[in-house]
Every structure is written in structure tokens, then in C-alpha cells.
GROMACS .gro file of N, CA and C in nm:
model
  432
    1MET      N    1  -5.306   4.698  -9.940
    1MET     CA    2  -5.242   4.649 -10.060
    1MET      C    3  -5.106   4.585 -10.025
    2THR      N    4  -5.076   4.479 -10.097
    2THR     CA    5  -4.946   4.415 -10.079
    2THR      C    6  -4.841   4.490 -10.162
    3LEU      N    7  -4.717   4.457 -10.140
    3LEU     CA    8  -4.610   4.522 -10.215
    3LEU      C    9  -4.621   4.497 -10.366
    4THR      N   10  -4.656   4.375 -10.402
    4THR     CA   11  -4.670   4.346 -10.545
    4THR      C   12  -4.786   4.424 -10.606
    5GLU      N   13  -4.893   4.441 -10.530
    5GLU     CA   14  -5.007   4.519 -10.579
    5GLU      C   15  -4.970   4.667 -10.593
    6LYS      N   16  -4.894   4.719 -10.499
    6LYS     CA   17  -4.851   4.858 -10.506
    6LYS      C   18  -4.758   4.880 -10.625
    7THR      N   19  -4.670   4.784 -10.650
    7THR     CA   20  -4.579   4.795 -10.764
    7THR      C   21  -4.657   4.792 -10.894
    8ALA      N   22  -4.755   4.707 -10.904
    8ALA     CA   23  -4.839   4.701 -11.025
    8ALA      C   24  -4.914   4.832 -11.043
    9TYR      N   25  -4.960   4.891 -10.933
    9TYR     CA   26  -5.029   5.020 -10.940
    9TYR      C   27  -4.937   5.128 -10.995
   10LEU      N   28  -4.811   5.131 -10.945
   10LEU     CA   29  -4.714   5.230 -10.993
   10LEU      C   30  -4.682   5.210 -11.142
   11LYS      N   31  -4.676   5.084 -11.183
   11LYS     CA   32  -4.651   5.054 -11.324
   11LYS      C   33  -4.767   5.108 -11.410
   12GLY      N   34  -4.887   5.090 -11.361
   12GLY     CA   35  -5.005   5.142 -11.432
   12GLY      C   36  -5.004   5.294 -11.437
   13LEU      N   37  -4.962   5.359 -11.328
   13LEU     CA   38  -4.953   5.505 -11.329
   13LEU      C   39  -4.852   5.553 -11.432
   14MET      N   40  -4.738   5.485 -11.440
   14MET     CA   41  -4.636   5.523 -11.535
   14MET      C   42  -4.687   5.510 -11.679
   15GLU      N   43  -4.759   5.402 -11.706
   15GLU     CA   44  -4.814   5.383 -11.840
   15GLU      C   45  -4.920   5.489 -11.870
   16GLY      N   46  -4.992   5.530 -11.765
   16GLY     CA   47  -5.095   5.632 -11.782
   16GLY      C   48  -5.038   5.771 -11.810
   17LEU      N   49  -4.913   5.793 -11.775
   17LEU     CA   50  -4.850   5.923 -11.800
   17LEU      C   51  -4.805   5.939 -11.946
   18ASN      N   52  -4.818   5.832 -12.021
   18ASN     CA   53  -4.778   5.832 -12.162
   18ASN      C   54  -4.633   5.876 -12.181
   19LEU      N   55  -4.544   5.827 -12.092
   19LEU     CA   56  -4.401   5.855 -12.109
   19LEU      C   57  -4.345   5.764 -12.218
   20LYS      N   58  -4.262   5.820 -12.300
   20LYS     CA   59  -4.200   5.739 -12.405
   20LYS      C   60  -4.093   5.652 -12.340
   21LYS      N   61  -4.094   5.526 -12.375
   21LYS     CA   62  -4.000   5.432 -12.315
   21LYS      C   63  -3.856   5.459 -12.360
   22ASP      N   64  -3.841   5.530 -12.471
   22ASP     CA   65  -3.707   5.562 -12.521
   22ASP      C   66  -3.650   5.687 -12.459
   23SER      N   67  -3.735   5.767 -12.393
   23SER     CA   68  -3.687   5.892 -12.333
   23SER      C   69  -3.607   5.861 -12.206
   24ASP      N   70  -3.531   5.958 -12.162
   24ASP     CA   71  -3.451   5.940 -12.041
   24ASP      C   72  -3.540   5.915 -11.919
   25GLU      N   73  -3.648   5.992 -11.909
   25GLU     CA   74  -3.739   5.975 -11.796
   25GLU      C   75  -3.808   5.839 -11.801
   26GLY      N   76  -3.847   5.798 -11.919
   26GLY     CA   77  -3.914   5.668 -11.936
   26GLY      C   78  -3.822   5.553 -11.897
   27LYS      N   79  -3.695   5.561 -11.937
   27LYS     CA   80  -3.597   5.457 -11.900
   27LYS      C   81  -3.576   5.453 -11.749
   28LEU      N   82  -3.567   5.571 -11.688
   28LEU     CA   83  -3.546   5.579 -11.542
   28LEU      C   84  -3.664   5.519 -11.466
   29PHE      N   85  -3.786   5.564 -11.502
   29PHE     CA   86  -3.905   5.512 -11.433
   29PHE      C   87  -3.922   5.362 -11.457
   30ASN      N   88  -3.893   5.317 -11.576
   30ASN     CA   89  -3.904   5.175 -11.608
   30ASN      C   90  -3.807   5.093 -11.522
   31ALA      N   91  -3.684   5.142 -11.506
   31ALA     CA   92  -3.584   5.073 -11.422
   31ALA      C   93  -3.627   5.073 -11.275
   32ILE      N   94  -3.680   5.185 -11.229
   32ILE     CA   95  -3.727   5.194 -11.089
   32ILE      C   96  -3.841   5.096 -11.065
   33ILE      N   97  -3.937   5.091 -11.155
   33ILE     CA   98  -4.052   5.000 -11.141
   33ILE      C   99  -4.005   4.855 -11.144
   34ASP      N  100  -3.913   4.821 -11.234
   34ASP     CA  101  -3.861   4.683 -11.241
   34ASP      C  102  -3.791   4.645 -11.109
   35THR      N  103  -3.712   4.738 -11.055
   35THR     CA  104  -3.643   4.712 -10.928
   35THR      C  105  -3.744   4.693 -10.815
   36LEU      N  106  -3.844   4.780 -10.810
   36LEU     CA  107  -3.947   4.767 -10.707
   36LEU      C  108  -4.023   4.634 -10.721
   37ASP      N  109  -4.049   4.594 -10.845
   37ASP     CA  110  -4.118   4.467 -10.869
   37ASP      C  111  -4.034   4.350 -10.819
   38ASP      N  112  -3.902   4.352 -10.847
   38ASP     CA  113  -3.813   4.245 -10.799
   38ASP      C  114  -3.810   4.240 -10.646
   39LEU      N  115  -3.801   4.358 -10.585
   39LEU     CA  116  -3.800   4.364 -10.438
   39LEU      C  117  -3.930   4.311 -10.380
   40ALA      N  118  -4.043   4.349 -10.441
   40ALA     CA  119  -4.173   4.303 -10.392
   40ALA      C  120  -4.185   4.151 -10.403
   41MET      N  121  -4.135   4.093 -10.512
   41MET     CA  122  -4.141   3.947 -10.529
   41MET      C  123  -4.051   3.877 -10.427
   42THR      N  124  -3.933   3.935 -10.401
   42THR     CA  125  -3.841   3.876 -10.303
   42THR      C  126  -3.903   3.878 -10.164
   43VAL      N  127  -3.961   3.991 -10.127
   43VAL     CA  128  -4.025   4.001  -9.995
   43VAL      C  129  -4.142   3.905  -9.985
   44SER      N  130  -4.218   3.891 -10.092
   44SER     CA  131  -4.331   3.799 -10.092
   44SER      C  132  -4.284   3.654 -10.072
   45ASP      N  133  -4.176   3.616 -10.141
   45ASP     CA  134  -4.120   3.482 -10.124
   45ASP      C  135  -4.070   3.460  -9.981
   46MET      N  136  -4.006   3.563  -9.927
   46MET     CA  137  -3.955   3.552  -9.790
   46MET      C  138  -4.070   3.538  -9.690
   47ASP      N  139  -4.180   3.607  -9.713
   47ASP     CA  140  -4.297   3.595  -9.626
   47ASP      C  141  -4.352   3.453  -9.627
   48GLU      N  142  -4.357   3.393  -9.745
   48GLU     CA  143  -4.407   3.255  -9.755
   48GLU      C  144  -4.314   3.159  -9.682
   49GLU      N  145  -4.183   3.177  -9.700
   49GLU     CA  146  -4.086   3.091  -9.632
   49GLU      C  147  -4.094   3.110  -9.480
   50LEU      N  148  -4.113   3.233  -9.437
   50LEU     CA  149  -4.125   3.263  -9.295
   50LEU      C  150  -4.249   3.197  -9.235
   51ASP      N  151  -4.358   3.194  -9.310
   51ASP     CA  152  -4.479   3.126  -9.262
   51ASP      C  153  -4.453   2.977  -9.241
   52VAL      N  154  -4.382   2.915  -9.335
   52VAL     CA  155  -4.350   2.773  -9.323
   52VAL      C  156  -4.261   2.749  -9.201
   53ILE      N  157  -4.160   2.834  -9.185
   53ILE     CA  158  -4.068   2.821  -9.070
   53ILE      C  159  -4.145   2.837  -8.938
   54ASN      N  160  -4.235   2.933  -8.932
   54ASN     CA  161  -4.313   2.955  -8.810
   54ASN      C  162  -4.400   2.834  -8.776
   55GLU      N  163  -4.460   2.772  -8.878
   55GLU     CA  164  -4.540   2.652  -8.854
   55GLU      C  165  -4.454   2.539  -8.799
   56GLU      N  166  -4.335   2.521  -8.859
   56GLU     CA  167  -4.244   2.415  -8.812
   56GLU      C  168  -4.195   2.445  -8.671
   57LEU      N  169  -4.166   2.571  -8.643
   57LEU     CA  170  -4.120   2.611  -8.510
   57LEU      C  171  -4.228   2.587  -8.405
   58ASP      N  172  -4.352   2.615  -8.440
   58ASP     CA  173  -4.463   2.586  -8.347
   58ASP      C  174  -4.472   2.438  -8.317
   59ALA      N  175  -4.454   2.355  -8.420
   59ALA     CA  176  -4.460   2.210  -8.400
   59ALA      C  177  -4.346   2.163  -8.311
   60VAL      N  178  -4.225   2.217  -8.332
   60VAL     CA  179  -4.111   2.181  -8.249
   60VAL      C  180  -4.135   2.227  -8.105
   61GLY      N  181  -4.191   2.346  -8.089
   61GLY     CA  182  -4.221   2.397  -7.955
   61GLY      C  183  -4.319   2.308  -7.880
   62GLU      N  184  -4.420   2.259  -7.950
   62GLU     CA  185  -4.517   2.169  -7.887
   62GLU      C  186  -4.450   2.038  -7.846
   63GLU      N  187  -4.365   1.985  -7.934
   63GLU     CA  188  -4.295   1.861  -7.902
   63GLU      C  189  -4.201   1.882  -7.783
   64LEU      N  190  -4.134   1.997  -7.778
   64LEU     CA  191  -4.044   2.027  -7.668
   64LEU      C  192  -4.120   2.038  -7.537
   65THR      N  193  -4.237   2.098  -7.542
   65THR     CA  194  -4.319   2.109  -7.422
   65THR      C  195  -4.358   1.970  -7.371
   66ASP      N  196  -4.397   1.883  -7.462
   66ASP     CA  197  -4.432   1.745  -7.422
   66ASP      C  198  -4.311   1.675  -7.361
   67LEU      N  199  -4.196   1.693  -7.423
   67LEU     CA  200  -4.073   1.630  -7.375
   67LEU      C  201  -4.036   1.682  -7.237
   68GLU      N  202  -4.046   1.813  -7.216
   68GLU     CA  203  -4.016   1.872  -7.085
   68GLU      C  204  -4.109   1.816  -6.979
   69GLU      N  205  -4.236   1.801  -7.011
   69GLU     CA  206  -4.331   1.747  -6.914
   69GLU      C  207  -4.292   1.604  -6.876
   70ASP      N  208  -4.251   1.525  -6.977
   70ASP     CA  209  -4.208   1.389  -6.948
   70ASP      C  210  -4.083   1.386  -6.861
   71ILE      N  211  -3.986   1.470  -6.893
   71ILE     CA  212  -3.859   1.472  -6.818
   71ILE      C  213  -3.882   1.519  -6.676
   72TYR      N  214  -3.954   1.630  -6.658
   72TYR     CA  215  -3.973   1.682  -6.524
   72TYR      C  216  -4.063   1.592  -6.441
   73ALA      N  217  -4.153   1.520  -6.503
   73ALA     CA  218  -4.236   1.425  -6.429
   73ALA      C  219  -4.147   1.313  -6.376
   74ASP      N  220  -4.054   1.264  -6.459
   74ASP     CA  221  -3.961   1.160  -6.414
   74ASP      C  222  -3.869   1.214  -6.305
   75GLU      N  223  -3.827   1.339  -6.317
   75GLU     CA  224  -3.737   1.398  -6.219
   75GLU      C  225  -3.805   1.404  -6.082
   76ASP      N  226  -3.935   1.436  -6.080
   76ASP     CA  227  -4.007   1.440  -5.954
   76ASP      C  228  -4.008   1.302  -5.889
   77GLU      N  229  -4.021   1.197  -5.969
   77GLU     CA  230  -4.018   1.062  -5.914
   77GLU      C  231  -3.882   1.032  -5.853
   78PHE      N  232  -3.774   1.073  -5.921
   78PHE     CA  233  -3.639   1.048  -5.871
   78PHE      C  234  -3.614   1.126  -5.743
   79GLU      N  235  -3.666   1.249  -5.735
   79GLU     CA  236  -3.647   1.328  -5.614
   79GLU      C  237  -3.710   1.257  -5.495
   80ASP      N  238  -3.828   1.198  -5.514
   80ASP     CA  239  -3.892   1.126  -5.406
   80ASP      C  240  -3.807   1.007  -5.362
   81GLU      N  241  -3.747   0.936  -5.458
   81GLU     CA  242  -3.662   0.822  -5.425
   81GLU      C  243  -3.536   0.867  -5.355
   82GLU      N  244  -3.477   0.978  -5.398
   82GLU     CA  245  -3.353   1.026  -5.339
   82GLU      C  246  -3.375   1.070  -5.195
   83GLU      N  247  -3.490   1.123  -5.164
   83GLU     CA  248  -3.517   1.167  -5.028
   83GLU      C  249  -3.518   1.050  -4.931
   84ASP      N  250  -3.548   0.930  -4.980
   84ASP     CA  251  -3.551   0.813  -4.895
   84ASP      C  252  -3.412   0.758  -4.867
   85ASP      N  253  -3.313   0.791  -4.948
   85ASP     CA  254  -3.177   0.740  -4.931
   85ASP      C  255  -3.110   0.810  -4.813
   86ASP      N  256  -3.038   0.731  -4.734
   86ASP     CA  257  -2.963   0.787  -4.622
   86ASP      C  258  -2.825   0.828  -4.671
   87ILE      N  259  -2.776   0.939  -4.623
   87ILE     CA  260  -2.643   0.987  -4.654
   87ILE      C  261  -2.562   0.985  -4.524
   88TYR      N  262  -2.443   0.929  -4.532
   88TYR     CA  263  -2.356   0.918  -4.417
   88TYR      C  264  -2.231   1.002  -4.440
   89SER      N  265  -2.175   1.054  -4.333
   89SER     CA  266  -2.049   1.127  -4.345
   89SER      C  267  -1.941   1.051  -4.270
   90VAL      N  268  -1.822   1.050  -4.330
   90VAL     CA  269  -1.708   0.980  -4.273
   90VAL      C  270  -1.592   1.078  -4.274
   91ILE      N  271  -1.511   1.078  -4.168
   91ILE     CA  272  -1.392   1.162  -4.162
   91ILE      C  273  -1.271   1.074  -4.193
   92CYS      N  274  -1.193   1.117  -4.290
   92CYS     CA  275  -1.072   1.044  -4.326
   92CYS      C  276  -0.971   1.062  -4.212
   93PRO      N  277  -0.917   0.952  -4.158
   93PRO     CA  278  -0.822   0.965  -4.046
   93PRO      C  279  -0.688   1.026  -4.089
   94THR      N  280  -0.657   1.025  -4.216
   94THR     CA  281  -0.529   1.077  -4.262
   94THR      C  282  -0.534   1.228  -4.285
   95CYS      N  283  -0.633   1.275  -4.358
   95CYS     CA  284  -0.638   1.418  -4.394
   95CYS      C  285  -0.753   1.493  -4.328
   96ASN      N  286  -0.835   1.426  -4.251
   96ASN     CA  287  -0.951   1.484  -4.181
   96ASN      C  288  -1.055   1.544  -4.276
   97GLU      N  289  -1.057   1.497  -4.401
   97GLU     CA  290  -1.156   1.541  -4.499
   97GLU      C  291  -1.289   1.472  -4.469
   98GLU      N  292  -1.399   1.547  -4.470
   98GLU     CA  293  -1.531   1.487  -4.449
   98GLU      C  294  -1.583   1.438  -4.583
   99ILE      N  295  -1.621   1.312  -4.588
   99ILE     CA  296  -1.666   1.247  -4.711
   99ILE      C  297  -1.810   1.203  -4.690
  100TYR      N  298  -1.896   1.228  -4.789
  100TYR     CA  299  -2.036   1.190  -4.780
  100TYR      C  300  -2.059   1.065  -4.864
  101LEU      N  301  -2.127   0.967  -4.805
  101LEU     CA  302  -2.148   0.838  -4.871
  101LEU      C  303  -2.295   0.800  -4.863
  102ASP      N  304  -2.338   0.724  -4.963
  102ASP     CA  305  -2.472   0.667  -4.956
  102ASP      C  306  -2.460   0.516  -4.933
  103GLU      N  307  -2.572   0.448  -4.927
  103GLU     CA  308  -2.576   0.305  -4.898
  103GLU      C  309  -2.491   0.225  -4.995
  104SER      N  310  -2.498   0.259  -5.124
  104SER     CA  311  -2.428   0.181  -5.225
  104SER      C  312  -2.277   0.187  -5.207
  105LEU      N  313  -2.224   0.302  -5.168
  105LEU     CA  314  -2.080   0.313  -5.143
  105LEU      C  315  -2.039   0.237  -5.018
  106LEU      N  316  -2.124   0.240  -4.917
  106LEU     CA  317  -2.092   0.167  -4.795
  106LEU      C  318  -2.093   0.016  -4.819
  107ASP      N  319  -2.184  -0.030  -4.904
  107ASP     CA  320  -2.193  -0.173  -4.933
  107ASP      C  321  -2.070  -0.226  -5.005
  108GLN      N  322  -1.994  -0.139  -5.070
  108GLN     CA  323  -1.872  -0.180  -5.138
  108GLN      C  324  -1.763  -0.221  -5.039
  109GLY      N  325  -1.775  -0.176  -4.916
  109GLY     CA  326  -1.680  -0.215  -4.813
  109GLY      C  327  -1.562  -0.120  -4.800
  110GLY      N  328  -1.543  -0.032  -4.893
  110GLY     CA  329  -1.433   0.063  -4.883
  110GLY      C  330  -1.422   0.149  -5.007
  111ILE      N  331  -1.355   0.264  -4.989
  111ILE     CA  332  -1.330   0.356  -5.099
  111ILE      C  333  -1.196   0.424  -5.076
  112LYS      N  334  -1.148   0.492  -5.178
  112LYS     CA  335  -1.029   0.576  -5.160
  112LYS      C  336  -1.076   0.717  -5.127
  113CYS      N  337  -1.007   0.780  -5.035
  113CYS     CA  338  -1.039   0.918  -4.999
  113CYS      C  339  -1.015   1.006  -5.121
  114PRO      N  340  -1.114   1.085  -5.162
  114PRO     CA  341  -1.096   1.169  -5.279
  114PRO      C  342  -0.992   1.279  -5.259
  115ALA      N  343  -0.963   1.314  -5.133
  115ALA     CA  344  -0.868   1.421  -5.106
  115ALA      C  345  -0.724   1.371  -5.103
  116CYS      N  346  -0.698   1.259  -5.033
  116CYS     CA  347  -0.559   1.215  -5.015
  116CYS      C  348  -0.530   1.078  -5.076
  117GLY      N  349  -0.632   1.004  -5.115
  117GLY     CA  350  -0.611   0.873  -5.177
  117GLY      C  351  -0.599   0.759  -5.078
  118GLU      N  352  -0.610   0.785  -4.950
  118GLU     CA  353  -0.601   0.681  -4.847
  118GLU      C  354  -0.716   0.582  -4.864
  119GLU      N  355  -0.687   0.454  -4.852
  119GLU     CA  356  -0.789   0.350  -4.863
  119GLU      C  357  -0.868   0.346  -4.733
  120LEU      N  358  -0.998   0.366  -4.743
  120LEU     CA  359  -1.086   0.363  -4.626
  120LEU      C  360  -1.170   0.237  -4.634
  121GLU      N  361  -1.173   0.160  -4.525
  121GLU     CA  362  -1.252   0.037  -4.522
  121GLU      C  363  -1.364   0.052  -4.423
  122PHE      N  364  -1.477  -0.008  -4.459
  122PHE     CA  365  -1.595  -0.002  -4.373
  122PHE      C  366  -1.628  -0.143  -4.330
  123ASP      N  367  -1.635  -0.164  -4.196
  123ASP     CA  368  -1.666  -0.295  -4.142
  123ASP      C  369  -1.801  -0.286  -4.073
  124PHE      N  370  -1.895  -0.367  -4.120
  124PHE     CA  371  -2.028  -0.367  -4.063
  124PHE      C  372  -2.053  -0.492  -3.981
  125GLY      N  373  -1.952  -0.536  -3.910
  125GLY     CA  374  -1.967  -0.654  -3.825
  125GLY      C  375  -2.063  -0.623  -3.711
  126GLU      N  376  -2.107  -0.727  -3.649
  126GLU     CA  377  -2.199  -0.711  -3.536
  126GLU      C  378  -2.131  -0.632  -3.426
  127ASP      N  379  -2.209  -0.553  -3.354
  127ASP     CA  380  -2.154  -0.476  -3.243
  127ASP      C  381  -2.113  -0.568  -3.129
  128GLU      N  382  -2.181  -0.678  -3.112
  128GLU     CA  383  -2.149  -0.771  -3.005
  128GLU      C  384  -2.083  -0.894  -3.064
  129CYS      N  385  -1.974  -0.934  -3.009
  129CYS     CA  386  -1.902  -1.051  -3.058
  129CYS      C  387  -1.956  -1.175  -2.988
  130ASP      N  388  -1.996  -1.277  -3.064
  130ASP     CA  389  -2.049  -1.400  -3.009
  130ASP      C  390  -1.954  -1.517  -3.030
  131CYS      N  391  -1.836  -1.488  -3.081
  131CYS     CA  392  -1.753  -1.598  -3.128
  131CYS      C  393  -1.677  -1.670  -3.017
  132GLY      N  394  -1.590  -1.606  -2.949
  132GLY     CA  395  -1.509  -1.673  -2.848
  132GLY      C  396  -1.378  -1.723  -2.903
  133ASP      N  397  -1.364  -1.730  -3.036
  133ASP     CA  398  -1.237  -1.777  -3.089
  133ASP      C  399  -1.187  -1.689  -3.204
  134CYS      N  400  -1.228  -1.566  -3.207
  134CYS     CA  401  -1.188  -1.478  -3.316
  134CYS      C  402  -1.058  -1.405  -3.285
  135GLY      N  403  -1.012  -1.412  -3.165
  135GLY     CA  404  -0.888  -1.345  -3.131
  135GLY      C  405  -0.908  -1.202  -3.085
  136CYS      N  406  -1.031  -1.157  -3.083
  136CYS     CA  407  -1.054  -1.022  -3.034
  136CYS      C  408  -1.052  -1.023  -2.882
  137ASP      N  409  -1.030  -0.914  -2.824
  137ASP     CA  410  -1.023  -0.907  -2.679
  137ASP      C  411  -1.159  -0.874  -2.620
  138CYS      N  412  -1.258  -0.943  -2.667
  138CYS     CA  413  -1.392  -0.917  -2.613
  138CYS      C  414  -1.413  -1.004  -2.490
  139GLU      N  415  -1.520  -0.979  -2.426
  139GLU     CA  416  -1.548  -1.051  -2.302
  139GLU      C  417  -1.626  -1.179  -2.326
  140CYS      N  418  -1.649  -1.213  -2.451
  140CYS     CA  419  -1.726  -1.333  -2.484
  140CYS      C  420  -1.654  -1.457  -2.432
  141GLU      N  421  -1.520  -1.462  -2.445
  141GLU     CA  422  -1.446  -1.579  -2.399
  141GLU      C  423  -1.450  -1.592  -2.250
  142GLU      N  424  -1.446  -1.478  -2.182
  142GLU     CA  425  -1.442  -1.479  -2.036
  142GLU      C  426  -1.575  -1.523  -1.979
  143GLU      N  427  -1.686  -1.495  -2.051
  143GLU     CA  428  -1.819  -1.531  -2.002
  143GLU      C  429  -1.839  -1.681  -2.007
  144LYS      N  430  -1.770  -1.749  -2.095
  144LYS     CA  431  -1.791  -1.893  -2.112
  144LYS      C  432  -1.728  -1.971  -2.007
   0.00000   0.00000   0.00000
């Protein structure tokens, strides 16, 4: 039996006792039954609202699961790409801080040291000088 059914049963029992509604006992039982009826209706309404909330929560949970699958699938792709990137370490000549760089930072040609602010430049010139007139003290001029 539900709460509302139990309250209706108690109301029927009270009427079956032939209590006078004007008597003290009749007034007391009538007030108790009315209070129980109000409580039963409130609980019944809350149960209905809870059912609606649970359905909506299930729908949100399913959508969240789909979203997580999409996000983590993309993350796996990024992890594969990140593993292919080379990471280089550079020691700052001023503060001896070890700095880690990737290709994109090296391509910029220089950065500021995050520890001391010293400007660090990266030169990717050829290891062998072929010029002969650059002013460097290489042996290219002497070979000619």
C-alpha cells in the first residue's frame, strides 16, 4: 500500500469507530488523519518529481559518456602526435637553467630564459662554411 492508501484506510477506520466529530477524541483523530493525508500527498508529489529528475539525470549521464568518449578519443590522437615531436634541452649561459624546447620554439630563432630573462638566440646555420667572405675564421678562404 502507498502512503495515500494507508491514510485513506486510517480515515475509514476512524469513521468505522463512530467517533463524534465534535468530541475531543474525534477532533484529535481528525487532525491527525488530515496531517497524515497532507504528508502522504507531499511525499507522493516528491516521488513524482524525483522520477522526472532521475530520467533527466540518466539522459545527461548518457550525453556525458558520449562526450567523454569523443574527448578521450581525440586525446589519444594528440598523444600519438606529441610522441613524434622532438624535445631539445638548452642550458642558459647566464643562470645555468635547463630549458626544454620543441621545434616551434627553435624555429622562432630565440627566446627569453624563463629563469633570468636573458635573451637566448638559436642559429641553425650550416656546420660547414662555404662562403669565403663572411668574415669568419674558417678555413674556406685558405682552401681557395
